[in-house]
Short mmCIF file of C-alpha atoms and ligand atoms in Angstrom, two decimals:
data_model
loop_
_atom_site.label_atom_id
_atom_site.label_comp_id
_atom_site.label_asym_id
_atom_site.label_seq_id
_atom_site.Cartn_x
_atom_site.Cartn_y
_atom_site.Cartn_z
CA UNK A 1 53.51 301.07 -89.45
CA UNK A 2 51.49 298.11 -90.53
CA UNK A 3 48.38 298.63 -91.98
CA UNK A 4 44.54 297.77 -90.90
CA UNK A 5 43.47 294.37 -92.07
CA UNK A 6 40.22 294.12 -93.21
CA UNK A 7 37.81 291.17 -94.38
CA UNK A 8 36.06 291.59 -97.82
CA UNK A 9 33.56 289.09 -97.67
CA UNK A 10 33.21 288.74 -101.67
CA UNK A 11 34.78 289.30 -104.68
CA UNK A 12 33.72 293.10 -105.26
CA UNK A 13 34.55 295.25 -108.72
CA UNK A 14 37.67 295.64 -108.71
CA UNK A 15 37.61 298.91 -108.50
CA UNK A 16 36.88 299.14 -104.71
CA UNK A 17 39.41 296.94 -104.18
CA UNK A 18 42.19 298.90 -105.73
CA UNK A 19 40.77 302.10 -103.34
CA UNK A 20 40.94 299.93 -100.06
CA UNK A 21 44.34 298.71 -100.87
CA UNK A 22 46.54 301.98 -99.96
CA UNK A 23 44.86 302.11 -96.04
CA UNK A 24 44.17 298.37 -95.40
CA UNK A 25 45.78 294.81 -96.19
CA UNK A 26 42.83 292.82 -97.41
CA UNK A 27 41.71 289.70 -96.76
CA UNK A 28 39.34 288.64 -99.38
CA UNK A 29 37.17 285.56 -99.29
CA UNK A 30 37.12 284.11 -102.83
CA UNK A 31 35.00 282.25 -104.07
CA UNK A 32 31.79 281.64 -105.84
CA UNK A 33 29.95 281.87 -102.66
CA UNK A 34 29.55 283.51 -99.27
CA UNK A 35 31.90 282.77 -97.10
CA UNK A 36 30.29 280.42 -94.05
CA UNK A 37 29.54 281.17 -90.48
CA UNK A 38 32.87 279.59 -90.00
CA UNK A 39 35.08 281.31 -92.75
CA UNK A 40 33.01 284.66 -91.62
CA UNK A 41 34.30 284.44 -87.81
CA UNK A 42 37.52 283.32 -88.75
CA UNK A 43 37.79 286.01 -91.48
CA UNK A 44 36.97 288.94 -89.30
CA UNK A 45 39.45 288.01 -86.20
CA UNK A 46 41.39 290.74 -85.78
CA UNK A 47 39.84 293.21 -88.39
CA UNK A 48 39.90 296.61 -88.17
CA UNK A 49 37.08 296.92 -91.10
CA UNK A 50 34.35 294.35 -92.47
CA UNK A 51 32.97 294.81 -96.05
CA UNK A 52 30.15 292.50 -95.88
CA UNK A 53 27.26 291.41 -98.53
CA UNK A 54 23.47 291.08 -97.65
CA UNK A 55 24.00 287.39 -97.46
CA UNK A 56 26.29 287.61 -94.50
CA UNK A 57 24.83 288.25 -91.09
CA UNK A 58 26.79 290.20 -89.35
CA UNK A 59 25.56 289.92 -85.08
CA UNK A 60 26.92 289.77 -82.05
CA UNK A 61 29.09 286.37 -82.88
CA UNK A 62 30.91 288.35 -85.27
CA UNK A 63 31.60 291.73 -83.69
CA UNK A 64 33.07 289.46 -80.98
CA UNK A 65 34.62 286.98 -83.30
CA UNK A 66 36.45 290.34 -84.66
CA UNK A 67 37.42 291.39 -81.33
CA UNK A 68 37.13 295.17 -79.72
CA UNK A 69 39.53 296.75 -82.54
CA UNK A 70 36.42 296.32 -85.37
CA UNK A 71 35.57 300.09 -86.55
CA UNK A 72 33.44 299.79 -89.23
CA UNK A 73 31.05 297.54 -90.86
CA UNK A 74 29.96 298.83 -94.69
CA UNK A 75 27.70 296.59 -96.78
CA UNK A 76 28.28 296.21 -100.55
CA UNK A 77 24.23 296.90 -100.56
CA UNK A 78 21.82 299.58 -99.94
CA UNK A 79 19.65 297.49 -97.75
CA UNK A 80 21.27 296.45 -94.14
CA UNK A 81 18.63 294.30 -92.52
CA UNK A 82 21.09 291.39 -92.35
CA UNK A 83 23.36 293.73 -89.98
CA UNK A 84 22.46 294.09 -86.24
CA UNK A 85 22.63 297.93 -85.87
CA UNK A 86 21.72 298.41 -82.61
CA UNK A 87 24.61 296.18 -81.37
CA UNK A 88 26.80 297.91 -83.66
CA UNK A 89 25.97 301.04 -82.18
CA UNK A 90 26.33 299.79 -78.42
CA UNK A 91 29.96 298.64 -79.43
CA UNK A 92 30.24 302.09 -81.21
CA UNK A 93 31.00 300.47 -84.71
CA UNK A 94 29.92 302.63 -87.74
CA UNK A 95 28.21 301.06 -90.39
CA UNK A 96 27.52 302.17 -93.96
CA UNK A 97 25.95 301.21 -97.10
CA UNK A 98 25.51 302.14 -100.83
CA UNK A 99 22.56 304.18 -101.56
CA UNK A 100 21.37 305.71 -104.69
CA UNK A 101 23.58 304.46 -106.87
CA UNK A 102 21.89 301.13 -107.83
CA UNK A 103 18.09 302.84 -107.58
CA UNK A 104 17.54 303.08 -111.54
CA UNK A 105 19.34 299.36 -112.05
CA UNK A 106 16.74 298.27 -109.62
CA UNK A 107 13.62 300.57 -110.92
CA UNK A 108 14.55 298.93 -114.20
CA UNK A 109 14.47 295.20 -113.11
CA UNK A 110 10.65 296.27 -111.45
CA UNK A 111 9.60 297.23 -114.80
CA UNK A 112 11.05 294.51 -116.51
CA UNK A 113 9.21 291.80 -114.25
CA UNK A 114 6.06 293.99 -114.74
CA UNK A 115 6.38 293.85 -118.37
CA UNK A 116 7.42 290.32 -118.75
CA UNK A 117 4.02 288.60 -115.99
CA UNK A 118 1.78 290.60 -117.77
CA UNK A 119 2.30 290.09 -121.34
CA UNK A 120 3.63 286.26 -120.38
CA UNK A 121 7.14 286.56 -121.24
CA UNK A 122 8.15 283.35 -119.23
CA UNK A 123 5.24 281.12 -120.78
CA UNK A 124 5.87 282.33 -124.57
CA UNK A 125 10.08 281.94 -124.31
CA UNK A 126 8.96 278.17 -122.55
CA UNK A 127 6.75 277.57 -125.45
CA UNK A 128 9.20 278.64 -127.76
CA UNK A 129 12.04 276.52 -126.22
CA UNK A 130 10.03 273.71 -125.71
CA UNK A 131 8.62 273.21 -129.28
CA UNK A 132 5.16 274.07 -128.41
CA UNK A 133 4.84 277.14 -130.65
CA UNK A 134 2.66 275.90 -133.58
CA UNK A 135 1.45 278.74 -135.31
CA UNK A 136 0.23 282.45 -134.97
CA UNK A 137 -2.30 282.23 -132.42
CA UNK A 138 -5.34 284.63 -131.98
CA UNK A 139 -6.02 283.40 -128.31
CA UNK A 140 -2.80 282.31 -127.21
CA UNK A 141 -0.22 283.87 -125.05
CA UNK A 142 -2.76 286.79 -124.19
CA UNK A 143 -1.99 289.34 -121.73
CA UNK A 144 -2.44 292.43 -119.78
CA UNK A 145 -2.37 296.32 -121.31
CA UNK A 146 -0.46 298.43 -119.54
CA UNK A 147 -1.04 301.94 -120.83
CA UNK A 148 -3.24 304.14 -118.87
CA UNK A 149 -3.21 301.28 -115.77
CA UNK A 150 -2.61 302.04 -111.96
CA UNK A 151 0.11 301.43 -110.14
CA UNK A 152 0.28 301.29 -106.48
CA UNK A 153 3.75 302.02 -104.70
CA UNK A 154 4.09 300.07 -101.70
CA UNK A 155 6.80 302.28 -99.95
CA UNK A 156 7.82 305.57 -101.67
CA UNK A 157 11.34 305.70 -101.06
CA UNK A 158 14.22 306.31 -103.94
CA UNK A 159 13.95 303.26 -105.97
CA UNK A 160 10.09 303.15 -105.65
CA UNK A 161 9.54 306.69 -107.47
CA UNK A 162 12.14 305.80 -110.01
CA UNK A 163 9.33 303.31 -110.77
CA UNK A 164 6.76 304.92 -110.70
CA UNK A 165 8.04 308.08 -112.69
CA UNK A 166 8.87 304.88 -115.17
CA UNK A 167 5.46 303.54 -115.71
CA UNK A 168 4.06 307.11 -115.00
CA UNK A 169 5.98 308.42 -118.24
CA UNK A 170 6.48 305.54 -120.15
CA UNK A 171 2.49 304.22 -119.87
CA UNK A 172 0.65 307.29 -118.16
CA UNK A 173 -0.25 304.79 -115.21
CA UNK A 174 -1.77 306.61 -112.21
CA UNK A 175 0.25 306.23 -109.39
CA UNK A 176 -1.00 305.31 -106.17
CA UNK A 177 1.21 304.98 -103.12
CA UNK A 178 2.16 304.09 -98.99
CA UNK A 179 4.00 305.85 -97.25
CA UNK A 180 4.81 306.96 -93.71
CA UNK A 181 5.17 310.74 -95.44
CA UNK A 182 3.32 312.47 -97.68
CA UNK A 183 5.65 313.24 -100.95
CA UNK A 184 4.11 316.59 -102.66
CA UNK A 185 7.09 317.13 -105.10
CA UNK A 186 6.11 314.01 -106.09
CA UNK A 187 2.30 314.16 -105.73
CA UNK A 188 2.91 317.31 -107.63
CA UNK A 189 5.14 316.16 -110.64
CA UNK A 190 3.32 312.42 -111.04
CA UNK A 191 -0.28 313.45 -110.01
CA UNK A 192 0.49 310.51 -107.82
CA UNK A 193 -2.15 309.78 -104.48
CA UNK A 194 -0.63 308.71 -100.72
CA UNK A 195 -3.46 306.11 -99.69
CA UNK A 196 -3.76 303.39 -97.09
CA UNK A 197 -2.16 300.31 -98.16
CA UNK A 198 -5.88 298.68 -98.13
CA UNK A 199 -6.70 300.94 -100.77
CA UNK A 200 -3.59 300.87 -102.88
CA UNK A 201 -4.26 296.71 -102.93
CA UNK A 202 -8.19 297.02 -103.84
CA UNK A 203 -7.57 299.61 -106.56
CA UNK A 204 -4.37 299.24 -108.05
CA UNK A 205 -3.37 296.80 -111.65
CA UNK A 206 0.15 296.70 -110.58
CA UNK A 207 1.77 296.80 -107.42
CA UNK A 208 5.20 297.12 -106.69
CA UNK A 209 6.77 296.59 -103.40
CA UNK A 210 9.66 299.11 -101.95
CA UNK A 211 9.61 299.01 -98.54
CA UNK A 212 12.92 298.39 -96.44
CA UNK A 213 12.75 295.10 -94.03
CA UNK A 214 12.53 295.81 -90.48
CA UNK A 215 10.51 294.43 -87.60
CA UNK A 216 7.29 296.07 -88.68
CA UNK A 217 7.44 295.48 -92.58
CA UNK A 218 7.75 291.51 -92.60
CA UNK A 219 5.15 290.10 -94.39
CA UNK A 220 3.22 292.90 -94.68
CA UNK A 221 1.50 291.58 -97.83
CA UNK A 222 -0.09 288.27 -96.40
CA UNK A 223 -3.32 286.29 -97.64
CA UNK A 224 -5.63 289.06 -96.43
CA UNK A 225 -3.69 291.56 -98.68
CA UNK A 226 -3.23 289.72 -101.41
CA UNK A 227 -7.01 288.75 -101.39
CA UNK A 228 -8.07 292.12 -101.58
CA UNK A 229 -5.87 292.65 -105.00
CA UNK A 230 -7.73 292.22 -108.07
CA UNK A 231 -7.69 289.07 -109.65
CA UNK A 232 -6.30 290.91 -113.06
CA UNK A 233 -3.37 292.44 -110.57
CA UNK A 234 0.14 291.62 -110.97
CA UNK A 235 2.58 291.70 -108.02
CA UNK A 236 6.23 293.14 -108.17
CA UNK A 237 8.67 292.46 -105.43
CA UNK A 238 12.30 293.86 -105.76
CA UNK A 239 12.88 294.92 -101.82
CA UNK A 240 13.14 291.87 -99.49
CA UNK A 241 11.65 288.60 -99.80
CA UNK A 242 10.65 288.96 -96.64
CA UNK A 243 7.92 291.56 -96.64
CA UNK A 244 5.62 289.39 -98.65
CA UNK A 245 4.41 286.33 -97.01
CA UNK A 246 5.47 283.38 -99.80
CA UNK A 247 3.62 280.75 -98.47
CA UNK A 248 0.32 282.97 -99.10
CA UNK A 249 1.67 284.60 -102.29
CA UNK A 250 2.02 281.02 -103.92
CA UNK A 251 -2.10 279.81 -102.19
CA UNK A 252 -2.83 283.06 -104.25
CA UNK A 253 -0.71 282.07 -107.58
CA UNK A 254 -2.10 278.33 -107.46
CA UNK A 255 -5.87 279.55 -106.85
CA UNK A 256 -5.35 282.28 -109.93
CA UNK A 257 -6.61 285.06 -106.84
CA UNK A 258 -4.44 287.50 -109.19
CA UNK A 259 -2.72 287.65 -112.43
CA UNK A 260 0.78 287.07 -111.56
CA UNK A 261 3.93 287.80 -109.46
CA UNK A 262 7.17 289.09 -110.48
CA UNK A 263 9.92 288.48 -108.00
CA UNK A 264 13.75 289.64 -107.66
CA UNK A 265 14.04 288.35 -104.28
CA UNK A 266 12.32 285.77 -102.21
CA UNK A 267 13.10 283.57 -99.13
CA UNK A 268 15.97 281.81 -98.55
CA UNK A 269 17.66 283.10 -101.59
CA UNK A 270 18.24 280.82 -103.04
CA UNK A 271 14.66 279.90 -103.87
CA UNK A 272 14.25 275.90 -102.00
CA UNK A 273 14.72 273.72 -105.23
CA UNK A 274 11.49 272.12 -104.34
CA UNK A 275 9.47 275.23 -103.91
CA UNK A 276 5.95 275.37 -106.15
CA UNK A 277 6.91 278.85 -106.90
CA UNK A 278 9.44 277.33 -109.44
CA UNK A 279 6.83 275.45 -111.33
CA UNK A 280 4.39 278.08 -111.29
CA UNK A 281 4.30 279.64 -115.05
CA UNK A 282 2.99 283.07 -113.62
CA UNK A 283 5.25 283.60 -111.74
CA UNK A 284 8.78 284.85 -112.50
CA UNK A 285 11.49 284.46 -110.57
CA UNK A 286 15.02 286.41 -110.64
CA UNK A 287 18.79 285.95 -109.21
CA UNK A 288 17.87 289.01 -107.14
CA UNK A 289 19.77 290.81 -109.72
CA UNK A 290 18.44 294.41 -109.38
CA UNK A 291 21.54 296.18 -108.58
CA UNK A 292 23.21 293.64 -111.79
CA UNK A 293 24.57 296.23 -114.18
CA UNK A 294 28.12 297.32 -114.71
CA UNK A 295 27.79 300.78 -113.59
CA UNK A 296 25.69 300.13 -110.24
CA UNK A 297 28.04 297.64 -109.70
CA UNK A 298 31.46 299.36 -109.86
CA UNK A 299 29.58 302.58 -107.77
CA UNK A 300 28.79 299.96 -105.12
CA UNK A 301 32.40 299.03 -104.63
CA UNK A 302 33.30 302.61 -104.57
CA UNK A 303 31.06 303.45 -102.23
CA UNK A 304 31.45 301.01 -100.05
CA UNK A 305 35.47 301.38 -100.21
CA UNK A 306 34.70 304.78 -99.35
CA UNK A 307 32.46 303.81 -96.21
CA UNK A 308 35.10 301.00 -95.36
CA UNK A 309 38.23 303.67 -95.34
CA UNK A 310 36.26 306.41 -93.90
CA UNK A 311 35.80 304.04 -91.01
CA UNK A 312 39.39 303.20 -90.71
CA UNK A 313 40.19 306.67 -90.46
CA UNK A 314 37.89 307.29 -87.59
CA UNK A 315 35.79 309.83 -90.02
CA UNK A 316 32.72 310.30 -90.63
CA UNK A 317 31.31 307.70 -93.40
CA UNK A 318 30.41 309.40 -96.26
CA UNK A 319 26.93 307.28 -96.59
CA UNK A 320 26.22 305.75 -93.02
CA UNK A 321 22.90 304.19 -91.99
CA UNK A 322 21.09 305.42 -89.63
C1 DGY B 401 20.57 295.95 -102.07
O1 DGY B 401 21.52 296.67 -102.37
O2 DGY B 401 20.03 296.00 -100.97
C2 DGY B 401 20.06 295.02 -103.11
O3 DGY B 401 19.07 294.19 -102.67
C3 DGY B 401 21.19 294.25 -103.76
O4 DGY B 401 21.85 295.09 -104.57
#
């Protein structure tokens, strides 16, 4: 009996390749990049299975450019805002996605954008590259302490207590937080405070953005937010580029309203060549390379192998969204 064919939208560890291969013939799309709208609907025509990345979208024009056969949709990502669930469920497709596995790789990259816009990392390795370094300097390259600080949680799911029980631990920061539910294990083991997110802006040094993107969380920091941060405060974003508004983020950067922005992801990803964001020296930009280590890596392609063949096999997917 022939097997299922599925579409693997990227070049994936190997790993979860090797898994897929016994239940499905795949049909990978190579390649530096994602594959485009075109090489996406022709890819998926007659799949049984997509794995797909957060770069693809993955709508209506696709679960028909599959055809009725399609069982399962699994995203090499925790996050799944560029899938359309709801249609998905109408058409009774399951759909899965990698949790957990890549939450310390990305509680890690927080940190390290935290640690490198406050103490300047981007303008002392440009100095240093560019020649500018002249001599020990008592006033130069100042920054921001961290130890004893408070850090406010915007969203308080996995990867956002992984930070905070970082900079709680590491730096005894007080930890302030959002969230839809109260968390007393963790209000219990950090000392950590559920506030509004009004309050978590006006009082917090750091904040560090964790929320999923959905309807309701776009740009949920905008210019009134990010005025009411302190002008000292530093702003991590390692969720979607989405939920902070860049256009006011960057009227905030240029007018020195706060300290500093770290950013893993932003919008489009790519950054636009031409955006100011680039050129702004307090403001660090990333890859979106949260989930970039070996070992989050390779457990992504397992798990979404696993999500992929569960699907095939009209079972239950052992890490489905819901
Ligand atoms: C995710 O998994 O959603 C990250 O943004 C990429 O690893």
């Amino acid at each position: 009996m022939s097997k299922p064919i599925v579409f693997v939208a990227r070049q994936i560890p190997e790993v979860g390749i090797e898994l897929i291969r016994p239940y499905a013939d795949v049909r990978l799309h190579t390649g530096h990049l994602p594959p485009t709208r075109d090489e996406l609907l022709a890819g998926v025509s007659g799949c049984q299975g997509i794995l797909s990345l957060l770069s693809d979208r993955i709508d209506t024009e696709v679960f028909e450019a599959a055809g009725d056969q399609l069982k399962v949709v699994s995203n090499f990502a925790v996050g799944f805002n560029n899938i359309d669930l709801a249609e998905a469920s109408r058409r009774g497709i399951a759909v899965g996605n990698t949790p957990e596995v890549l939450t310390d790789a990305t509680a890690d990259i927080a940190v390290s954008l935290l640690l490198a816009v406050s103490r300047r990392l981007p303008e002392c390795i440009r100095a240093v590259q560019r020649r500018e370094w002249k001599t020990w300097e008592p006033l130069g390259w100042v920054g921001l302490d961290l130890q004893g600080k408070t850090v406010g949680i915007v969203g308080m799911g996995r990867i956002g207590q992984a930070v905070a029980r970082r900079l709680h631990g590491g730096w005894q920061m007080k930890v302030l937080y959002t969230s839809r539910q109260p968390k007393l294990a963790l209000e219990e083991e950090l000392g950590a405070a559920r506030v509004s997110l009004d309050d978590l802006l006006r009082t917090s040094d750091f904040v560090s953005v964790h929320l999923p993107l959905a309807a309701d969380t776009e740009h949920v920091i905008g210019a009134r937010e990010l005025s009411l941060m302190k002008p000292q405060a530093v702003l991590i974003n390692t969720a979607r580029g989405e939920i902070v508004d860049q256009q006011a983020l960057e009227a905030a950067l240029r007018d020195r309203k706060i300290f500093g922005a770290g950013l893993d992801v932003c919008v489009p990803e790519p950054l636009a060549g031409d955006s100011p964001l680039r050129e702004l020296e307090h403001c660090l930009i990333l890859p979106h390379v949260g989930s970039a280590t070996i070992t989050a890596r390779n457990a992504m392609a397992e798990r979404s192998a696993q999500n992929l063949i569960a699907g095939l096999q009209g079972n239950a997917l052992p890490f489905p969204v819901h």
